Coordinates of C-alpha atoms and ligand atoms in Angstrom, one line a residue:
M1 CA -29.9 -6.2 -12.9
T2 CA -28.1 -9.4 -13.4
S3 CA -27.5 -11.7 -10.5
P4 CA -23.9 -12.0 -9.6
D5 CA -21.8 -14.9 -10.4
T6 CA -21.0 -15.4 -6.7
G7 CA -18.8 -18.5 -6.8
P8 CA -18.8 -21.6 -4.7
G9 CA -20.8 -21.7 -1.6
T10 CA -22.1 -18.1 -1.9
D11 CA -25.8 -18.9 -2.4
P12 CA -27.5 -15.8 -1.0
D13 CA -30.0 -17.9 0.9
T14 CA -27.2 -19.4 3.0
K15 CA -25.5 -16.1 3.7
P16 CA -25.2 -15.2 7.4
G17 CA -26.1 -11.7 6.4
N18 CA -29.7 -12.7 5.7
V19 CA -30.3 -14.1 9.1
V20 CA -29.0 -11.0 10.8
S21 CA -30.7 -8.5 8.6
A22 CA -34.0 -10.1 9.4
D23 CA -33.0 -9.7 13.0
Q24 CA -32.1 -6.1 12.5
E25 CA -35.4 -5.3 10.8
K26 CA -37.1 -6.3 14.0
R27 CA -35.0 -4.0 16.1
G28 CA -36.3 -0.8 14.6
L29 CA -33.8 2.0 14.3
A30 CA -31.3 1.4 11.5
L31 CA -27.7 0.7 12.5
H32 CA -26.3 3.8 10.8
W33 CA -28.6 6.0 12.9
K34 CA -27.5 4.2 16.1
I35 CA -23.9 4.9 15.1
V36 CA -24.6 8.5 14.4
I37 CA -26.2 8.8 17.9
G38 CA -23.1 7.2 19.4
L39 CA -20.9 9.5 17.5
G40 CA -22.9 12.6 18.4
L41 CA -22.9 11.7 22.1
G42 CA -19.1 11.0 22.0
V43 CA -18.6 14.5 20.5
L44 CA -20.8 16.1 23.2
V45 CA -19.0 14.4 26.1
G46 CA -15.7 15.2 24.5
V47 CA -16.5 18.9 24.0
A48 CA -17.8 19.0 27.6
L49 CA -14.6 17.5 29.0
N50 CA -12.5 19.7 26.6
R51 CA -14.2 22.9 27.8
L52 CA -14.9 22.2 31.4
W53 CA -11.8 20.4 32.5
S54 CA -8.8 22.7 32.8
D55 CA -5.2 21.6 33.2
Q56 CA -5.6 22.1 36.9
T57 CA -8.6 19.8 37.0
W58 CA -6.5 17.1 35.3
A59 CA -3.6 17.7 37.6
S60 CA -5.9 17.5 40.6
I61 CA -6.6 13.8 39.7
G62 CA -3.0 13.1 39.0
V63 CA -2.9 13.5 35.2
N64 CA -0.2 15.7 33.8
D65 CA -0.7 15.2 30.1
A66 CA -4.5 15.0 29.5
A67 CA -4.3 14.2 25.7
A68 CA -1.8 11.3 26.2
Y69 CA -3.9 10.0 29.1
L70 CA -7.1 10.1 27.1
A71 CA -5.4 8.2 24.3
G72 CA -4.3 5.5 26.7
K73 CA -0.6 6.4 26.2
T74 CA 0.3 7.2 29.9
S75 CA -0.9 5.9 33.2
D76 CA -2.0 8.0 36.1
A77 CA 0.7 9.6 38.3
N78 CA -1.0 9.2 41.6
S79 CA -4.3 7.9 43.0
D80 CA -4.5 9.8 46.3
A81 CA -7.0 12.4 45.0
G82 CA -10.1 10.8 46.5
A83 CA -12.9 8.6 45.4
A84 CA -14.3 11.0 42.7
A85 CA -10.9 11.1 41.0
V86 CA -10.5 7.3 41.1
A87 CA -14.0 6.9 39.6
A88 CA -13.3 9.5 36.9
K89 CA -10.0 7.8 35.9
A90 CA -11.6 4.4 36.0
A91 CA -14.4 5.6 33.6
I92 CA -11.7 7.0 31.3
K93 CA -9.8 3.8 31.3
I94 CA -12.9 1.6 30.8
N95 CA -13.8 3.9 27.9
W96 CA -10.3 3.6 26.4
L97 CA -10.5 -0.2 26.8
A98 CA -13.8 -0.5 25.0
G99 CA -12.5 1.5 22.0
K100 CA -9.2 -0.5 22.0
L101 CA -11.0 -3.9 22.0
F102 CA -13.3 -2.8 19.2
M103 CA -10.4 -1.6 17.1
S104 CA -8.3 -4.7 17.8
S105 CA -11.2 -7.0 16.9
L106 CA -11.6 -5.2 13.5
K107 CA -7.8 -5.3 12.9
F108 CA -7.4 -8.9 13.6
I109 CA -10.1 -9.8 11.1
A110 CA -8.6 -7.9 8.2
V111 CA -6.0 -10.5 7.2
P112 CA -8.0 -13.7 7.6
I113 CA -11.1 -12.3 5.8
T114 CA -9.0 -11.0 2.9
L115 CA -7.2 -14.3 2.6
C116 CA -10.3 -16.6 2.8
A117 CA -12.7 -14.5 0.7
L118 CA -10.1 -13.6 -2.0
I119 CA -8.9 -17.2 -2.4
V120 CA -12.5 -18.4 -2.9
G121 CA -13.2 -15.4 -5.1
V122 CA -10.2 -15.9 -7.4
A123 CA -10.8 -19.7 -7.5
S124 CA -14.4 -19.2 -8.6
L125 CA -13.3 -16.8 -11.4
G126 CA -11.5 -19.7 -13.0
D127 CA -10.4 -17.8 -16.1
P128 CA -7.1 -15.9 -15.6
R129 CA -8.0 -13.5 -18.4
K130 CA -11.1 -12.4 -16.3
L131 CA -8.8 -11.8 -13.4
G132 CA -6.5 -9.7 -15.6
R133 CA -9.5 -7.7 -16.8
I134 CA -10.9 -7.0 -13.4
G135 CA -7.4 -6.1 -12.1
G136 CA -6.8 -3.7 -15.0
R137 CA -10.1 -2.0 -14.5
T138 CA -9.6 -1.7 -10.8
I139 CA -6.1 -0.2 -11.1
F140 CA -7.2 2.2 -13.8
L141 CA -10.1 3.5 -11.7
F142 CA -7.9 3.8 -8.6
V143 CA -5.4 6.0 -10.5
L144 CA -8.1 8.0 -12.2
T145 CA -9.9 8.9 -8.9
T146 CA -6.6 9.6 -7.1
V147 CA -5.4 12.0 -9.8
A148 CA -8.8 13.7 -9.9
S149 CA -8.7 14.2 -6.1
I150 CA -5.2 15.7 -6.3
V151 CA -6.2 18.1 -9.1
I152 CA -9.3 19.2 -7.0
G153 CA -7.0 19.7 -4.0
L154 CA -4.5 21.8 -6.0
G155 CA -7.4 23.9 -7.5
I156 CA -8.9 24.7 -4.1
S157 CA -5.7 25.7 -2.4
G158 CA -4.6 27.6 -5.5
V159 CA -7.8 29.7 -5.5
V160 CA -8.3 30.1 -1.7
K161 CA -4.6 30.4 -0.7
P162 CA -5.1 29.1 2.9
G163 CA -1.4 29.8 3.7
S164 CA -2.0 33.6 3.5
F165 CA -4.4 33.3 6.4
V166 CA -1.7 32.2 8.9
D167 CA 0.3 35.0 10.4
D168 CA 4.0 34.8 11.2
A169 CA 3.5 34.6 15.0
T170 CA 1.2 31.6 14.6
K171 CA 3.6 29.9 12.2
T172 CA 6.6 30.4 14.6
K173 CA 4.5 29.2 17.6
L174 CA 3.2 26.1 15.9
V175 CA 6.6 25.1 14.4
S176 CA 8.3 25.4 17.8
Q177 CA 5.5 23.7 19.8
R178 CA 5.6 20.5 17.8
A179 CA 9.2 20.6 16.6
A180 CA 10.1 17.3 18.4
E181 CA 7.1 15.4 17.0
A182 CA 7.8 16.8 13.5
Q183 CA 11.4 15.7 13.8
K184 CA 10.3 12.1 14.7
R185 CA 8.0 12.0 11.6
V186 CA 10.8 13.3 9.3
G187 CA 13.1 10.6 10.7
A188 CA 10.4 8.0 10.0
A189 CA 10.0 9.3 6.5
N190 CA 13.7 9.0 5.8
E191 CA 13.6 5.4 6.8
A192 CA 10.4 4.7 4.8
K193 CA 10.6 2.4 1.8
S194 CA 10.8 4.1 -1.6
F195 CA 8.1 3.5 -4.2
W196 CA 10.4 1.1 -6.0
D197 CA 11.2 -0.8 -2.8
Q198 CA 7.5 -1.2 -2.2
A199 CA 6.8 -2.4 -5.7
G200 CA 9.6 -5.0 -5.3
A201 CA 8.1 -6.1 -2.0
I202 CA 4.7 -7.1 -3.5
V203 CA 5.9 -10.7 -3.6
P204 CA 6.6 -11.6 0.0
D205 CA 9.8 -13.5 0.9
N206 CA 7.9 -15.1 3.7
P207 CA 4.1 -15.4 3.7
I208 CA 3.8 -15.8 7.4
A209 CA 5.7 -12.5 7.9
A210 CA 3.4 -10.8 5.4
M211 CA 0.3 -11.8 7.3
A212 CA 1.9 -11.1 10.7
N213 CA 2.9 -7.6 9.5
T214 CA -0.6 -7.0 8.0
D215 CA 1.0 -6.1 4.7
M216 CA -2.2 -6.2 2.7
L217 CA -0.6 -5.9 -0.7
Q218 CA 1.4 -9.0 0.0
V219 CA -1.7 -10.7 1.5
V220 CA -3.6 -10.0 -1.7
F221 CA -0.8 -11.4 -3.7
I222 CA -0.7 -14.7 -1.6
A223 CA -4.5 -15.0 -2.0
V224 CA -4.5 -14.5 -5.7
V225 CA -1.7 -17.1 -6.2
I226 CA -3.4 -19.7 -4.1
G227 CA -6.8 -19.0 -5.6
A228 CA -5.4 -19.3 -9.1
G229 CA -3.7 -22.5 -8.2
L230 CA -6.9 -24.0 -6.7
A231 CA -8.8 -22.9 -9.9
A232 CA -6.3 -24.9 -12.0
L233 CA -6.7 -28.1 -10.0
P234 CA -9.4 -30.7 -10.7
R235 CA -12.6 -29.7 -8.9
A236 CA -12.7 -32.8 -6.8
K237 CA -9.3 -31.8 -5.3
S238 CA -9.9 -28.1 -4.7
A239 CA -13.6 -28.3 -3.6
P240 CA -12.9 -29.4 0.0
V241 CA -10.3 -26.6 0.6
L242 CA -12.7 -24.0 -1.0
A243 CA -15.6 -25.2 1.1
V244 CA -13.6 -24.7 4.3
L245 CA -12.3 -21.3 3.3
D246 CA -15.8 -20.2 2.2
A247 CA -17.3 -21.3 5.5
L248 CA -14.5 -19.5 7.4
A249 CA -15.1 -16.3 5.4
D250 CA -18.8 -16.5 6.2
A251 CA -18.1 -17.1 9.9
I252 CA -15.7 -14.1 10.0
L253 CA -18.3 -11.9 8.3
L254 CA -20.9 -13.0 10.8
F255 CA -18.4 -11.9 13.5
V256 CA -18.2 -8.5 11.8
R257 CA -22.0 -8.3 12.0
W258 CA -21.9 -8.9 15.7
L259 CA -19.2 -6.3 16.1
M260 CA -21.3 -3.9 14.1
N261 CA -24.1 -4.2 16.6
L262 CA -21.6 -2.9 19.2
S263 CA -20.3 -0.2 17.0
P264 CA -22.6 2.6 18.3
Y265 CA -21.0 2.2 21.7
A266 CA -17.5 1.7 20.3
V267 CA -17.8 4.9 18.2
F268 CA -18.8 6.8 21.4
A269 CA -15.7 5.3 23.1
L270 CA -13.4 6.4 20.3
M271 CA -14.8 9.8 19.7
A272 CA -15.1 11.2 23.3
P273 CA -11.3 11.1 24.1
I274 CA -10.4 12.4 20.6
V275 CA -12.6 15.4 20.9
A276 CA -11.6 15.9 24.6
G277 CA -7.9 16.0 23.7
T278 CA -8.2 18.3 20.6
G279 CA -6.8 21.8 20.8
F280 CA -9.7 23.8 19.3
D281 CA -7.7 27.1 19.6
V282 CA -5.3 25.7 17.0
L283 CA -8.2 24.6 14.8
A284 CA -9.3 28.2 14.7
A285 CA -5.9 29.5 13.6
L286 CA -5.7 26.9 10.8
G287 CA -9.4 27.1 10.1
V288 CA -9.2 28.2 6.4
Y289 CA -6.7 25.4 5.6
A290 CA -8.9 22.8 7.4
V291 CA -12.0 24.1 5.6
C292 CA -10.1 23.8 2.2
V293 CA -9.3 20.1 2.9
V294 CA -12.9 19.3 4.1
V295 CA -14.5 21.1 1.1
G296 CA -12.2 19.3 -1.3
L297 CA -13.1 15.9 0.4
A298 CA -16.8 16.8 0.2
I299 CA -16.4 17.5 -3.6
V300 CA -14.8 14.0 -4.1
L301 CA -17.6 12.4 -2.1
L302 CA -20.5 14.3 -3.5
V303 CA -19.4 15.0 -7.1
V304 CA -16.5 12.7 -8.2
Y305 CA -17.9 9.4 -6.8
P306 CA -21.5 10.0 -8.0
I307 CA -20.2 10.9 -11.5
L308 CA -18.0 7.7 -11.4
L309 CA -21.0 5.6 -10.4
K310 CA -23.3 7.2 -13.0
L311 CA -20.8 6.9 -15.9
G312 CA -19.2 3.7 -14.8
T313 CA -22.1 1.4 -13.9
R314 CA -24.4 -0.1 -16.5
S315 CA -27.7 1.8 -16.7
A316 CA -29.6 -1.4 -15.8
D317 CA -27.9 -1.4 -12.4
R318 CA -29.0 2.1 -11.4
V319 CA -26.8 2.8 -8.4
G320 CA -28.0 6.1 -7.3
M321 CA -26.2 8.3 -4.8
S322 CA -28.7 7.6 -2.0
R323 CA -28.6 3.8 -2.4
F324 CA -24.8 4.0 -2.4
Y325 CA -24.3 6.3 0.6
R326 CA -27.0 4.5 2.6
G327 CA -25.3 1.2 2.0
M328 CA -21.9 2.7 2.8
S329 CA -22.9 4.6 5.9
P330 CA -21.8 2.1 8.6
A331 CA -18.3 1.8 7.1
M332 CA -18.0 5.6 6.6
L333 CA -18.9 6.2 10.3
V334 CA -16.4 3.6 11.5
A335 CA -13.7 5.0 9.2
F336 CA -14.5 8.5 10.7
S337 CA -14.1 7.3 14.2
S338 CA -11.1 5.1 13.7
S339 CA -9.1 7.0 11.1
S340 CA -7.9 3.7 9.7
S341 CA -8.8 2.1 6.4
N342 CA -7.2 -1.2 7.5
A343 CA -9.2 -1.4 10.7
T344 CA -12.4 -0.5 8.8
L345 CA -11.8 -3.1 6.1
P346 CA -14.0 -5.8 7.4
V347 CA -16.9 -3.3 7.7
T348 CA -16.1 -1.9 4.2
M349 CA -16.3 -5.4 2.8
E350 CA -19.5 -6.2 4.6
C351 CA -21.1 -3.0 3.2
S352 CA -19.9 -3.7 -0.3
R353 CA -21.1 -7.2 -0.4
D354 CA -24.2 -7.3 1.7
R355 CA -25.5 -3.7 1.6
L356 CA -24.6 -2.8 -2.0
G357 CA -24.8 -6.2 -3.7
V358 CA -21.2 -6.3 -5.0
S359 CA -20.3 -10.0 -5.6
E360 CA -18.0 -11.7 -3.1
E361 CA -15.1 -12.1 -5.6
I362 CA -15.1 -8.4 -6.6
T363 CA -15.5 -7.2 -3.0
S364 CA -12.7 -9.4 -1.8
F365 CA -10.4 -8.4 -4.6
V366 CA -11.0 -4.6 -4.8
C367 CA -11.6 -3.7 -1.1
P368 CA -8.4 -5.0 0.5
L369 CA -6.3 -3.8 -2.5
G370 CA -8.0 -0.4 -2.2
A371 CA -7.5 -0.2 1.6
T372 CA -3.8 -0.3 0.8
V373 CA -3.3 1.6 -2.5
N374 CA -6.4 3.7 -3.2
M375 CA -6.3 6.7 -0.9
N376 CA -8.1 9.5 -2.7
G377 CA -8.7 11.5 0.5
T378 CA -5.1 11.2 1.5
A379 CA -4.0 12.3 -2.0
L380 CA -6.2 15.4 -1.9
Y381 CA -5.1 16.2 1.6
Q382 CA -1.4 15.9 0.6
A383 CA -1.9 18.3 -2.4
V384 CA -3.7 20.9 -0.2
A385 CA -1.1 20.5 2.7
V386 CA 1.9 20.9 0.5
T387 CA 0.6 24.0 -1.3
F388 CA -0.5 25.4 2.1
L389 CA 3.0 25.0 3.5
A390 CA 4.6 26.4 0.3
Q391 CA 2.4 29.5 0.7
I392 CA 3.3 29.9 4.4
F393 CA 7.0 29.6 3.7
G394 CA 6.9 31.7 0.6
V395 CA 8.0 29.0 -1.8
P396 CA 6.6 29.7 -5.3
L397 CA 5.2 26.6 -7.0
T398 CA 5.7 26.5 -10.8
I399 CA 3.7 24.4 -13.2
T400 CA 6.5 21.8 -13.1
D401 CA 6.3 21.8 -9.3
Q402 CA 2.5 21.2 -9.5
I403 CA 3.0 18.3 -11.9
A404 CA 5.6 17.0 -9.4
I405 CA 3.0 17.2 -6.7
V406 CA 0.5 15.3 -8.7
V407 CA 3.0 12.5 -9.4
M408 CA 4.5 12.4 -5.9
S409 CA 1.2 12.6 -4.1
T410 CA -0.2 9.8 -6.3
L411 CA 2.8 7.6 -5.4
S412 CA 2.8 8.5 -1.8
A413 CA -0.9 8.0 -1.5
I414 CA -0.3 4.5 -2.9
G415 CA 2.4 3.9 -0.4
T416 CA 0.5 5.3 2.6
A417 CA -0.6 2.6 5.0
G418 CA -4.2 2.5 6.1
V419 CA -3.5 3.5 9.7
P420 CA -4.1 6.8 11.6
G421 CA -1.7 9.6 10.7
A422 CA 0.2 7.6 8.1
S423 CA 0.2 10.3 5.4
I424 CA 2.0 12.8 7.5
V425 CA 5.1 10.7 7.2
L426 CA 4.9 10.3 3.4
I427 CA 4.1 14.0 2.9
V428 CA 7.7 14.6 3.8
M429 CA 8.8 13.1 0.4
V430 CA 6.4 15.4 -1.5
L431 CA 7.6 18.5 0.5
Q432 CA 11.2 17.6 -0.3
A433 CA 10.4 17.1 -4.0
V434 CA 9.2 20.8 -4.3
H435 CA 11.7 22.2 -1.8
V436 CA 9.3 23.2 0.9
P437 CA 10.8 23.1 4.5
V438 CA 9.9 19.8 6.1
E439 CA 9.7 21.3 9.6
G440 CA 6.4 22.7 8.3
I441 CA 4.7 19.4 9.1
A442 CA 4.7 20.6 12.7
I443 CA 1.9 23.0 11.5
L444 CA 0.0 20.2 9.8
L445 CA 0.2 18.0 12.9
A446 CA -1.7 20.6 14.9
V447 CA -5.0 19.6 13.1
D448 CA -4.0 16.3 11.6
R449 CA -6.3 14.0 13.6
V450 CA -9.5 15.8 12.6
L451 CA -8.5 15.9 8.9
D452 CA -7.4 12.2 9.1
M453 CA -10.9 11.2 10.2
C454 CA -12.4 13.0 7.2
R455 CA -9.9 11.7 4.6
T456 CA -10.2 8.1 5.8
V457 CA -13.9 8.3 5.0
V458 CA -13.1 9.4 1.5
N459 CA -10.5 6.7 1.2
I460 CA -12.7 3.7 2.0
T461 CA -15.7 5.1 0.1
G462 CA -13.5 5.4 -3.1
D463 CA -12.7 1.7 -2.8
V464 CA -16.3 0.6 -2.8
A465 CA -17.2 3.1 -5.5
V466 CA -14.6 1.4 -7.7
A467 CA -15.8 -2.1 -6.6
T468 CA -19.3 -1.1 -7.5
V469 CA -18.3 0.0 -11.0
V470 CA -16.1 -3.0 -11.7
A471 CA -18.9 -5.3 -10.4
S472 CA -21.5 -3.6 -12.6
R473 CA -19.2 -3.9 -15.7
E474 CA -18.7 -7.6 -14.9
G475 CA -22.4 -8.3 -14.4
Q476 CA -21.7 -9.0 -10.8
L477 CA -23.8 -6.4 -9.1
G478 CA -26.7 -8.1 -7.4
E479 CA -29.5 -7.2 -5.0
P480 CA -28.3 -6.3 -1.5
T481 CA -29.0 -8.9 1.1
D482 CA -29.0 -6.4 3.9
R483 CA -31.3 -3.3 3.6
S484 CA -31.1 -2.1 7.2
Ligands
LIG1 N1 -5.6 7.3 8.1 C1 -5.7 7.2 6.6 C2 -6.3 5.8 6.3 O1 -6.2 4.9 7.1 C3 -4.3 7.3 6.0 C4 -3.8 8.7 6.1 O2 -4.1 9.5 5.2 O3 -3.1 9.0 7.1 O4 -6.9 5.7 5.2

């Protein structure tokens, strides 16, 4: 394995990661196991609340809409229900606060880490041709994996026909139950930027606005331009700026490490209210559809990515499935609990760089770009969801329609933001393209959160699979500095 060309100030011995991983070794149980335990306990507490607390129990402590309350969207109606009720509500609020603070901490890091690490990465590349080659390979692999995922989704829903398992009564009930929410999403979809508008917005009018709005595509553009500019300057002039940015990037990644130590608790805080607020009866009615999505996502994770790694990486690098998934596990677990590629980005980058050995420059180029445009899980989900609704509403899909789904799902997966529930809005465009009634998204909304968690895992894992292949091809896949 060649050692990566890691650029200025990226001497592995000076990485903050080394200090912490030595620390972690002393602590025994690996981080991903601690997160799994947090997640499992969160699910257990959530299921207990879901099953044991009836609507009356919630009403008795002054909560009318339990799901909204658990998600921190509404405050309590009254507090005169005694000490036990006050304590229960305080516990729920503290839990919500813990989850919120963790998510906000991750989100606020996403822009600065991308900016600092990518500027340093691009500046250290020096040669613009190298940047073009890395960019070309990255985009090619993004599109390839997205199309493969959509084809898998179409294949599964074509064979299983999940729509035929939903009877008319369930369909009518679900459509009417969530009609208002569905209407809101359709309205948002009508206001959403078209693909061409988005392509035109890659160059920001205002860099500060780009950063303030967390527009990662624009942030990547800013970083590449500044990095290329610094690379073209005489070394004596650019070195001080690069040294500052490099130190900042390391400091931020150290903060990510500290946050990761809290992640088992945070994952508990995020999972318990999600599970407690989930309608499991609906999950049963839409079970076959949900299973189709989950099986499709599993195929991408367990077949497509391993094949990509096997065929894409140089044989000397030997990135086996177990090494890859072990390295990715903290990011996958955070993605599952947060349903947000953007919020998971700092952890994704940490796993890519420190746990898999992808160089800083490839990590900081591919991961932020992927969090914005490479959504394989989302693409597969959209393909299954659209065919599922077409089956329910009896709309036949011709070969031309299926090709339209591949094209539209690819474009809309590129346009989907890395935030919870984002693809539901863009799915409207795909439905319109093949003339499936858009009010059908009310049915999808019923089980969206659970499927969102699963597809987000596939989204971020795809980014790092591509980063690993590109790094290997560039001779920039080194030894991981963190083997915890
Ligand atoms: N939640 C997904 C993500 O952040 C996007 C989506 O499919 O809704 O990657």
